[in-house]
Amino acid sequence: MEKLINELRLVVQKRHSRNYIYKQVACIWNFQIIIREIKPNLINMRLYSTNLQAEEVSFETALIAGLAPDKGLYMPKTLPGFSEEELLSLKDEPYPEIAFQILKKILKDEIDEESLKEITYDAYNYDVPLEKVDDITYIMRLDRGPTASFKDFAARMMARLMQYYLKKEERQLTILTATSGDTGSAVAHAFYGLDNIRVIVLFPQDEVSDRQRKQMTTLGENITALSIDGKFDDCQAMVKQAFADEELSHLNLSSANSINIGRLVPQSIYYFYAYLKLRDYPEELIVSIPSGNFGNMMGCVLAKTMGVPIKKILASVNENDEVPTFLDCGKYAKIVPSKNCLSNAMNVGHPSNLSRLIAIYGGEMDEKGNVNRMPDMEGLRQDISSTSVTDKETKAIMKEFFDDYNILIEPHGAVGIKGLRDYRELTKDNTLAVTLETAHPAKFPEEVSSVVGVDPELPESLQKIESGEEHMESLTTDYASFKEYLKMKLE
Ligand SMILES: *Cc1c(COP(=O)(O)O)cnc(C)c1O
């Protein structure tokens, strides 16, 4: 414990520059740091890069840039702490109000209150059901947004925040994003029809479902869909290389996938929401998160850091098990190429958000996956458990939930449920838990109907997409031709 406290102090000192004039208190609580600001209204959010070689920036700069100039990911240097009274005062509020109140405290005067309120109410105009399975288990359905994916939560907020800043400064921007399925459509829909922003989405041609593809290709206007003859990791590598390419810097490229801080912050809100609706402070909650790039899970880490009493974060993954292996043995090895699993939005062999997780626990991982400084593994294991779930187990859960509980689940949600079940079997811990359903079963009709034998009903938002005409362009994984394409398209 003594060693851990010293380690945490070091982390705190490293994160706060000497000329940081406002006093900060780091209190150690449940083995983790909460940085509480004494004068919260006077301090705006500052962000550092996980590679520690770039200057600190404001939220607006990090939001528009996406990736830091040293190729690291931006992380908030400080976060507000939420007290028991503050948390409980939000208990009866609807989702958009909770989002507004929390974001107001995180973003402070990076944005005026009136605009922020308008943005949150406009972004979150759909339900967030908490479905009871049994006395100790709930499913939080994050699948009621316009593209029926949890990524709507982040993408809609980020798009509106970007629009706010770009309009203010009369600037143009091109969003370049790689998707393994759901990000692309959520991002495309979130930005569709906006004036100052163009979107180019790269997707692996054989790894997305028909429906996921149609969600990207039927929009047109400021949205371009690019089909890549490769895997998600190839798409992501191409996007990352384009961002780092100085010869493309004049094109005003920005990212909108899970590496953007503008996506991460809104992904912390639904953990507050689940807690507020299910528990009373200081009762604890366990959360199981189907994870691929670990952006969703990082949102949960942020929520826990801000004071939501989350006892354990379960990062449940498919057969791409590099993170459970890392937590088990402390050695990190990417999986190249990533394995194709039923939960295809989680086929990630090297999650980019891992460097953020490692940063929060005092370590340093570069963009290639080299761990230059080990994080506090004990602290990590205290807060987070990660299990790998096979496709066979995924199918068994989908079937069982339909047969026994009459609850229809798609493959990603099933991975989350199985992760929770494994954890309970191992620890006998029966603390109330919420597991996330990250997409609507209708987004995976073939998988769902072949396993449970019913055709999931299409939500209204997805019905429209089915009938639209598809437009897309195709490229190989060759970076040079991708670069030429961008220049031709954007110069
Ligand atoms: C993107 C996605 C995930 C994984 O989320 P990460 O933030 O990348 O870990 C899980 N389920 C679905 C349906 C997704 O689209």
Coordinates of C-alpha atoms and ligand atoms in Angstrom, one line a residue:
M1 CA 0.0 0.0 0.0
E2 CA 2.8 2.4 1.0
K3 CA 4.6 1.7 -2.3
L4 CA 1.4 2.2 -4.2
I5 CA 0.7 5.6 -2.6
N6 CA 4.3 6.7 -3.4
E7 CA 3.8 5.6 -7.0
L8 CA 0.6 7.5 -7.3
R9 CA 2.2 10.6 -5.9
L10 CA 4.8 10.4 -8.5
V11 CA 2.2 10.2 -11.2
V12 CA 0.4 13.2 -9.8
Q13 CA 3.6 15.2 -9.7
K14 CA 4.5 14.3 -13.2
R15 CA 1.2 15.4 -14.6
H16 CA 1.2 18.8 -13.0
S17 CA 3.6 21.4 -14.3
R18 CA 5.4 23.6 -11.8
N19 CA 3.7 26.8 -12.9
Y20 CA 0.3 25.3 -12.4
I21 CA -0.9 27.9 -10.0
Y22 CA -4.0 26.4 -8.5
K23 CA -3.6 24.0 -5.7
Q24 CA -4.7 20.5 -6.3
V25 CA -5.4 17.7 -3.9
A26 CA -5.0 14.2 -4.9
C27 CA -6.8 11.9 -2.5
I28 CA -6.3 8.3 -2.6
W29 CA -9.6 6.5 -2.4
N30 CA -10.3 3.0 -3.3
F31 CA -6.8 2.6 -4.6
Q32 CA -7.2 5.3 -7.2
I33 CA -6.6 8.9 -7.6
I34 CA -9.3 11.5 -7.8
I35 CA -7.9 14.9 -8.6
R36 CA -10.1 17.4 -7.0
E37 CA -9.7 21.0 -7.9
I38 CA -10.1 23.6 -5.2
K39 CA -11.3 26.3 -7.5
P40 CA -13.0 24.2 -10.2
N41 CA -14.6 27.2 -11.9
L42 CA -11.3 28.8 -12.6
I43 CA -9.5 25.9 -14.2
N44 CA -10.1 24.7 -17.7
M45 CA -9.3 21.2 -18.9
R46 CA -5.8 20.7 -20.1
L47 CA -4.7 17.7 -22.0
Y48 CA -1.3 15.9 -22.3
S49 CA -0.2 13.4 -24.9
T50 CA 0.4 9.8 -23.8
N51 CA 3.8 9.9 -25.6
L52 CA 4.7 12.8 -23.3
Q53 CA 6.6 14.6 -26.1
A54 CA 3.9 17.2 -27.1
E55 CA 2.7 20.4 -25.5
E56 CA -0.3 20.5 -23.3
V57 CA -3.4 21.8 -25.2
S58 CA -6.9 22.9 -24.5
F59 CA -10.0 20.7 -25.1
E60 CA -10.8 22.5 -28.3
T61 CA -7.3 21.9 -29.8
A62 CA -7.3 18.3 -28.8
L63 CA -10.8 17.8 -30.2
I64 CA -10.0 19.3 -33.6
A65 CA -6.5 17.7 -33.9
G66 CA -7.5 14.2 -32.8
L67 CA -4.0 12.8 -32.5
A68 CA -1.2 14.7 -30.7
P69 CA 1.8 15.8 -32.8
D70 CA 4.0 13.2 -31.1
K71 CA 1.5 10.5 -32.2
G72 CA 0.3 10.0 -28.7
L73 CA -3.3 10.2 -27.6
Y74 CA -4.6 13.2 -25.6
M75 CA -5.6 12.6 -22.0
P76 CA -7.1 15.0 -19.5
K77 CA -4.5 16.2 -17.0
T78 CA -7.2 16.9 -14.4
L79 CA -10.8 15.8 -14.0
P80 CA -13.3 17.1 -11.6
G81 CA -14.4 15.0 -8.7
F82 CA -18.1 14.5 -8.0
S83 CA -19.1 14.4 -4.4
E84 CA -21.9 12.2 -2.9
E85 CA -24.3 15.2 -2.8
E86 CA -23.6 16.2 -6.4
L87 CA -24.1 12.6 -7.6
L88 CA -27.3 12.1 -5.6
S89 CA -28.8 15.4 -6.7
L90 CA -28.8 14.1 -10.3
K91 CA -30.5 10.9 -9.5
D92 CA -34.0 11.7 -10.9
E93 CA -32.8 13.7 -13.9
P94 CA -33.2 12.4 -17.5
Y95 CA -30.2 11.3 -19.5
P96 CA -29.6 14.6 -21.4
E97 CA -29.7 16.7 -18.2
I98 CA -27.2 14.3 -16.4
A99 CA -25.0 14.6 -19.5
F100 CA -25.3 18.4 -19.4
Q101 CA -24.5 18.7 -15.7
I102 CA -21.5 16.4 -15.9
L103 CA -20.0 17.8 -19.1
K104 CA -20.5 21.3 -17.7
K105 CA -18.1 20.5 -14.9
I106 CA -15.6 18.7 -17.1
L107 CA -15.5 21.3 -19.8
K108 CA -16.0 24.4 -17.7
D109 CA -15.7 27.5 -19.9
E110 CA -14.4 25.7 -22.9
I111 CA -18.0 26.2 -24.1
D112 CA -20.8 28.4 -22.8
E113 CA -23.5 26.8 -20.8
E114 CA -26.4 27.6 -23.1
S115 CA -24.7 26.1 -26.1
L116 CA -23.7 23.0 -24.2
K117 CA -27.2 22.5 -23.0
E118 CA -28.6 22.8 -26.5
I119 CA -26.0 20.4 -27.8
T120 CA -26.6 17.7 -25.1
Y121 CA -30.4 17.8 -25.5
D122 CA -30.1 17.7 -29.3
A123 CA -27.6 14.8 -29.1
Y124 CA -29.4 12.7 -26.6
N125 CA -33.0 12.5 -27.8
Y126 CA -33.4 8.7 -27.4
D127 CA -34.0 6.2 -24.6
V128 CA -31.3 4.5 -22.5
P129 CA -33.1 1.4 -21.1
L130 CA -31.8 -0.5 -18.1
E131 CA -33.3 -4.0 -18.6
K132 CA -33.5 -6.2 -15.6
V133 CA -32.2 -9.8 -16.0
D134 CA -32.3 -10.9 -12.4
D135 CA -31.9 -9.3 -8.9
I136 CA -28.2 -8.7 -9.4
T137 CA -27.9 -8.2 -13.2
Y138 CA -29.0 -5.4 -15.5
I139 CA -28.4 -4.8 -19.2
M140 CA -27.9 -1.2 -20.2
R141 CA -29.1 -0.9 -23.8
L142 CA -27.0 1.6 -25.6
D143 CA -28.6 0.7 -28.9
R144 CA -31.4 3.2 -29.3
G145 CA -29.6 6.0 -31.2
P146 CA -30.0 6.7 -34.9
T147 CA -27.5 4.0 -36.0
A148 CA -28.5 1.6 -33.2
S149 CA -25.0 1.5 -31.8
F150 CA -23.5 2.8 -28.5
K151 CA -21.1 4.8 -30.7
D152 CA -24.0 7.2 -31.3
F153 CA -23.5 8.5 -27.8
A154 CA -19.9 9.7 -28.5
A155 CA -20.2 10.5 -32.2
R156 CA -23.3 12.8 -31.8
M157 CA -21.7 14.8 -29.0
M158 CA -18.3 15.1 -30.7
A159 CA -19.8 16.2 -34.0
R160 CA -21.8 18.9 -32.3
L161 CA -18.9 20.1 -30.3
M162 CA -16.7 20.3 -33.4
Q163 CA -19.4 22.1 -35.3
Y164 CA -19.6 24.6 -32.5
Y165 CA -15.9 25.4 -32.6
L166 CA -15.6 25.3 -36.4
K167 CA -18.5 27.7 -36.9
K168 CA -17.1 30.1 -34.4
E169 CA -13.8 30.2 -36.3
E170 CA -15.2 29.7 -39.8
R171 CA -12.9 26.8 -40.5
Q172 CA -13.2 23.7 -42.7
L173 CA -12.2 20.2 -41.6
T174 CA -12.0 16.7 -43.1
I175 CA -12.7 13.8 -40.7
L176 CA -10.7 10.7 -41.6
T177 CA -11.9 7.6 -39.7
A178 CA -11.2 3.9 -39.8
T179 CA -14.0 1.6 -38.7
S180 CA -14.4 -2.1 -38.0
G181 CA -18.2 -1.6 -38.5
D182 CA -20.1 0.6 -36.1
T183 CA -17.9 3.6 -35.6
G184 CA -18.0 4.6 -39.3
S185 CA -21.8 4.6 -39.6
A186 CA -22.3 6.4 -36.2
V187 CA -19.7 9.0 -37.2
A188 CA -21.1 9.4 -40.8
H189 CA -24.6 9.9 -39.4
A190 CA -23.5 12.2 -36.7
F191 CA -21.8 14.5 -39.2
Y192 CA -24.2 14.0 -42.1
G193 CA -25.3 17.3 -43.5
L194 CA -23.1 19.6 -41.4
D195 CA -21.6 22.5 -43.3
N196 CA -18.0 22.9 -42.3
I197 CA -17.1 19.2 -42.2
R198 CA -16.4 16.4 -44.7
V199 CA -16.1 12.8 -43.6
I200 CA -14.1 10.0 -45.3
V201 CA -14.7 6.5 -43.7
L202 CA -12.3 3.6 -44.4
F203 CA -13.7 0.1 -43.7
P204 CA -12.4 -3.4 -44.3
Q205 CA -14.5 -4.8 -47.2
D206 CA -14.9 -8.3 -45.8
E207 CA -15.3 -7.5 -42.1
V208 CA -18.4 -5.4 -42.0
S209 CA -22.0 -6.7 -42.3
D210 CA -24.2 -5.6 -45.2
R211 CA -26.2 -3.5 -42.9
Q212 CA -23.1 -1.8 -41.4
R213 CA -21.9 -1.1 -44.9
K214 CA -25.2 0.4 -46.0
Q215 CA -25.2 2.7 -43.1
M216 CA -22.0 4.3 -44.4
T217 CA -22.7 4.1 -48.2
T218 CA -26.2 5.3 -48.5
L219 CA -25.7 8.8 -47.1
G220 CA -23.8 10.7 -49.8
E221 CA -23.4 14.5 -49.6
N222 CA -20.5 15.3 -47.3
I223 CA -19.9 11.6 -46.5
T224 CA -17.5 9.4 -48.5
A225 CA -17.3 5.6 -47.9
L226 CA -14.0 3.9 -48.8
S227 CA -13.9 0.1 -49.0
I228 CA -10.4 -1.2 -48.2
D229 CA -9.1 -4.6 -49.4
G230 CA -7.7 -5.5 -46.0
K231 CA -8.4 -5.7 -42.3
F232 CA -9.5 -3.1 -39.7
D233 CA -6.0 -2.8 -38.4
D234 CA -4.8 -1.9 -42.0
C235 CA -7.5 0.8 -42.2
Q236 CA -6.4 2.1 -38.9
A237 CA -2.7 2.1 -39.9
M238 CA -3.5 4.0 -43.1
V239 CA -5.4 6.6 -41.2
K240 CA -2.7 7.0 -38.6
Q241 CA 0.0 7.3 -41.3
A242 CA -2.0 10.0 -43.1
F243 CA -2.3 12.0 -39.9
A244 CA 1.4 11.8 -39.3
D245 CA 2.2 12.7 -42.9
E246 CA 3.5 16.2 -43.1
E247 CA 2.8 16.4 -46.8
L248 CA -0.8 16.1 -46.0
S249 CA -0.9 18.6 -43.1
H250 CA -2.4 21.3 -45.4
L251 CA -5.5 19.2 -45.8
N252 CA -6.8 19.8 -42.3
L253 CA -7.4 16.2 -41.4
S254 CA -8.9 15.2 -38.1
S255 CA -9.9 11.8 -36.6
A256 CA -13.2 10.9 -35.2
N257 CA -12.7 7.3 -34.1
S258 CA -12.1 6.3 -30.6
I259 CA -8.8 8.0 -30.3
N260 CA -10.5 11.5 -30.3
I261 CA -10.9 12.9 -26.8
G262 CA -14.2 14.3 -27.9
R263 CA -15.5 10.7 -28.1
L264 CA -14.0 9.5 -24.9
V265 CA -15.5 12.1 -22.6
P266 CA -19.1 11.5 -23.6
Q267 CA -18.5 7.8 -23.1
S268 CA -18.1 8.4 -19.4
I269 CA -21.6 9.7 -19.0
Y270 CA -23.7 6.5 -19.3
Y271 CA -21.7 5.0 -16.4
F272 CA -22.9 7.9 -14.2
Y273 CA -26.4 7.3 -15.5
A274 CA -26.4 3.5 -14.8
Y275 CA -25.0 4.2 -11.3
L276 CA -27.6 7.0 -10.6
K277 CA -30.5 4.9 -11.7
L278 CA -29.5 1.6 -10.0
R279 CA -27.6 2.5 -6.8
D280 CA -27.3 4.9 -4.0
Y281 CA -24.0 6.4 -3.0
P282 CA -21.8 4.8 -1.6
E283 CA -23.0 1.4 -2.9
E284 CA -20.8 -0.1 -5.5
L285 CA -21.5 -1.3 -9.0
I286 CA -19.7 -3.7 -11.3
V287 CA -19.7 -3.0 -15.0
S288 CA -19.0 -5.4 -17.9
I289 CA -18.0 -3.8 -21.2
P290 CA -17.6 -5.7 -24.5
S291 CA -14.3 -4.2 -25.7
G292 CA -12.3 -3.9 -28.9
N293 CA -10.4 -0.6 -29.1
F294 CA -11.1 0.0 -25.4
G295 CA -12.6 3.5 -25.9
N296 CA -15.8 2.5 -24.1
M297 CA -13.9 1.0 -21.3
M298 CA -11.7 4.2 -21.0
G299 CA -15.0 6.1 -20.6
C300 CA -15.7 3.9 -17.6
V301 CA -12.2 4.5 -16.1
L302 CA -12.8 8.3 -16.4
A303 CA -16.2 7.9 -14.7
K304 CA -14.6 5.9 -11.9
T305 CA -11.8 8.5 -11.6
M306 CA -14.4 11.3 -11.2
G307 CA -16.0 9.5 -8.3
V308 CA -18.6 7.0 -9.6
P309 CA -18.3 4.0 -7.1
I310 CA -17.5 1.3 -9.6
K311 CA -16.1 -1.7 -7.8
K312 CA -14.7 -3.5 -10.8
I313 CA -14.5 -2.8 -14.5
L314 CA -14.8 -6.0 -16.6
A315 CA -13.3 -5.5 -20.0
S316 CA -14.7 -8.5 -21.9
V317 CA -13.1 -9.3 -25.2
N318 CA -13.5 -11.9 -28.0
E319 CA -10.7 -14.2 -29.1
N320 CA -8.4 -11.2 -29.6
D321 CA -7.1 -11.7 -26.1
E322 CA -4.0 -9.4 -26.0
V323 CA -5.3 -7.4 -23.0
P324 CA -6.3 -10.3 -20.7
T325 CA -2.9 -11.8 -21.4
F326 CA -1.2 -8.5 -20.6
L327 CA -3.1 -8.2 -17.3
D328 CA -2.3 -11.9 -16.4
C329 CA 1.4 -11.9 -17.1
G330 CA 2.5 -8.2 -17.6
K331 CA 3.8 -8.8 -21.1
Y332 CA 2.1 -7.1 -24.0
A333 CA 2.0 -8.6 -27.5
K334 CA -0.3 -7.3 -30.3
I335 CA -2.2 -9.9 -32.3
V336 CA -1.2 -9.5 -35.9
P337 CA -3.4 -10.0 -37.9
S338 CA -6.4 -9.7 -35.6
K339 CA -8.6 -12.7 -35.4
N340 CA -12.0 -12.7 -37.1
C341 CA -14.7 -13.3 -34.6
L342 CA -18.5 -13.1 -34.5
S343 CA -18.4 -9.8 -32.6
N344 CA -16.7 -8.2 -35.5
A345 CA -16.6 -4.6 -34.1
M346 CA -14.2 -6.0 -31.5
N347 CA -11.7 -7.7 -33.8
V348 CA -8.8 -5.5 -32.7
G349 CA -5.3 -6.9 -32.2
H350 CA -3.8 -3.8 -30.7
P351 CA -6.3 -1.4 -29.0
S352 CA -5.2 2.2 -29.4
N353 CA -6.8 3.3 -26.1
L354 CA -4.5 0.9 -24.2
S355 CA -1.9 3.7 -24.1
R356 CA -4.4 5.8 -22.3
L357 CA -5.2 3.1 -19.8
I358 CA -1.5 2.6 -19.1
A359 CA -1.0 6.3 -18.7
I360 CA -3.7 6.6 -16.0
Y361 CA -1.8 3.9 -14.1
G362 CA 1.5 5.7 -14.4
G363 CA 3.0 3.8 -17.3
E364 CA 3.9 4.8 -20.8
M365 CA 3.1 2.9 -24.0
D366 CA 4.0 4.3 -27.4
E367 CA 1.8 4.2 -30.5
K368 CA 3.6 0.9 -31.7
G369 CA 2.6 -0.9 -28.5
N370 CA 6.0 -0.8 -26.8
V371 CA 5.7 -0.4 -23.0
N372 CA 8.4 2.1 -22.1
R373 CA 7.4 2.4 -18.5
M374 CA 5.3 -0.3 -16.8
P375 CA 2.1 0.9 -15.2
D376 CA 1.1 0.0 -11.7
M377 CA 0.0 -3.5 -12.5
E378 CA -1.4 -4.1 -9.0
G379 CA -3.6 -1.0 -9.3
L380 CA -4.7 -2.0 -12.8
R381 CA -5.6 -5.5 -11.6
Q382 CA -7.4 -4.1 -8.6
D383 CA -9.7 -2.0 -10.8
I384 CA -10.0 -4.0 -14.0
S385 CA -10.4 -7.6 -15.0
S386 CA -10.4 -8.8 -18.5
T387 CA -11.6 -12.1 -20.0
S388 CA -11.6 -13.5 -23.5
V389 CA -14.7 -15.1 -24.8
T390 CA -14.8 -17.6 -27.7
D391 CA -17.4 -17.5 -30.5
K392 CA -18.8 -20.8 -29.2
E393 CA -19.4 -19.3 -25.8
T394 CA -20.8 -16.1 -27.4
K395 CA -23.4 -18.1 -29.3
A396 CA -24.3 -20.2 -26.2
I397 CA -25.1 -17.0 -24.3
M398 CA -27.2 -15.5 -27.1
K399 CA -29.2 -18.7 -27.2
E400 CA -29.6 -19.1 -23.4
F401 CA -30.7 -15.5 -23.0
F402 CA -33.3 -15.9 -25.6
D403 CA -34.6 -19.3 -24.4
D404 CA -34.4 -18.6 -20.7
Y405 CA -35.1 -14.9 -20.3
N406 CA -36.7 -14.0 -23.6
I407 CA -34.0 -11.3 -24.1
L408 CA -32.5 -10.9 -27.5
I409 CA -28.8 -10.1 -27.5
E410 CA -26.3 -9.7 -30.4
P411 CA -22.8 -11.1 -30.3
H412 CA -21.0 -8.0 -28.7
G413 CA -23.5 -7.8 -25.8
A414 CA -23.2 -11.6 -25.3
V415 CA -19.4 -11.2 -24.9
G416 CA -20.1 -8.7 -22.1
I417 CA -22.5 -11.1 -20.4
K418 CA -20.1 -14.0 -20.5
G419 CA -17.3 -11.9 -19.1
L420 CA -19.5 -11.0 -16.1
R421 CA -20.5 -14.6 -15.6
D422 CA -16.8 -15.8 -15.7
Y423 CA -15.9 -13.1 -13.2
R424 CA -18.7 -14.1 -10.8
E425 CA -17.8 -17.8 -11.1
L426 CA -14.2 -17.0 -10.3
T427 CA -14.8 -14.5 -7.4
K428 CA -18.2 -15.4 -6.1
D429 CA -18.8 -11.7 -6.1
N430 CA -22.5 -11.0 -6.3
T431 CA -22.4 -7.2 -6.3
L432 CA -25.0 -5.6 -8.5
A433 CA -23.7 -5.5 -12.1
V434 CA -24.6 -3.8 -15.3
T435 CA -23.5 -5.3 -18.6
L436 CA -23.7 -3.2 -21.8
E437 CA -25.5 -4.1 -25.0
T438 CA -23.5 -2.1 -27.5
A439 CA -25.6 -2.6 -30.7
H440 CA -29.1 -3.5 -31.6
P441 CA -29.6 -7.2 -32.5
A442 CA -31.0 -6.1 -35.9
K443 CA -27.6 -4.9 -36.9
F444 CA -26.4 -8.5 -36.9
P445 CA -29.4 -10.3 -38.5
E446 CA -27.5 -13.3 -39.9
E447 CA -25.7 -14.0 -36.7
V448 CA -28.7 -13.6 -34.5
S449 CA -31.1 -15.6 -36.6
S450 CA -28.7 -18.5 -37.2
V451 CA -28.1 -18.8 -33.4
V452 CA -31.5 -18.1 -31.8
G453 CA -33.7 -18.8 -34.8
V454 CA -35.6 -15.5 -34.9
D455 CA -35.2 -12.5 -37.2
P456 CA -34.7 -9.4 -35.0
E457 CA -37.1 -6.6 -35.8
L458 CA -35.5 -3.6 -37.5
P459 CA -35.8 -0.3 -35.6
E460 CA -37.3 2.5 -37.6
S461 CA -34.0 4.3 -37.9
L462 CA -32.4 1.3 -39.7
Q463 CA -35.4 0.7 -42.0
K464 CA -34.7 3.9 -43.9
I465 CA -31.1 2.9 -44.5
E466 CA -32.0 -0.4 -46.0
S467 CA -33.7 1.1 -49.0
G468 CA -31.1 3.8 -49.9
E469 CA -28.8 3.6 -52.9
E470 CA -25.1 2.7 -52.1
H471 CA -22.1 4.9 -53.2
M472 CA -18.6 3.8 -52.4
E473 CA -15.0 3.8 -53.7
S474 CA -12.5 1.0 -53.3
L475 CA -8.7 1.1 -52.6
T476 CA -6.0 -1.5 -51.6
T477 CA -4.0 -1.2 -48.4
D478 CA -1.2 0.6 -50.3
Y479 CA -0.5 3.9 -48.5
A480 CA 0.9 5.7 -51.5
S481 CA -2.3 5.3 -53.5
F482 CA -4.4 6.3 -50.5
K483 CA -2.3 9.5 -50.2
E484 CA -2.8 10.3 -53.8
Y485 CA -6.5 9.7 -53.4
L486 CA -6.7 12.2 -50.5
K487 CA -4.8 14.8 -52.4
M488 CA -7.0 14.4 -55.5
K489 CA -10.1 14.6 -53.4
L490 CA -9.3 17.4 -51.0
E491 CA -6.8 19.7 -52.6
Ligands
LIG1 C1 -17.1 -0.5 -31.4 C2 -17.9 -1.5 -30.8 C3 -17.4 -2.2 -29.6 C4 -16.1 -2.0 -29.0 O1 -16.0 -0.7 -28.4 P1 -14.5 -0.1 -28.1 O2 -14.7 1.2 -27.6 O3 -13.8 -0.1 -29.4 O4 -13.9 -1.1 -27.2 C5 -18.3 -3.1 -29.0 N1 -19.5 -3.4 -29.6 C6 -19.9 -2.8 -30.7 C7 -21.3 -3.1 -31.2 C8 -19.1 -1.8 -31.3 O5 -19.6 -1.2 -32.4

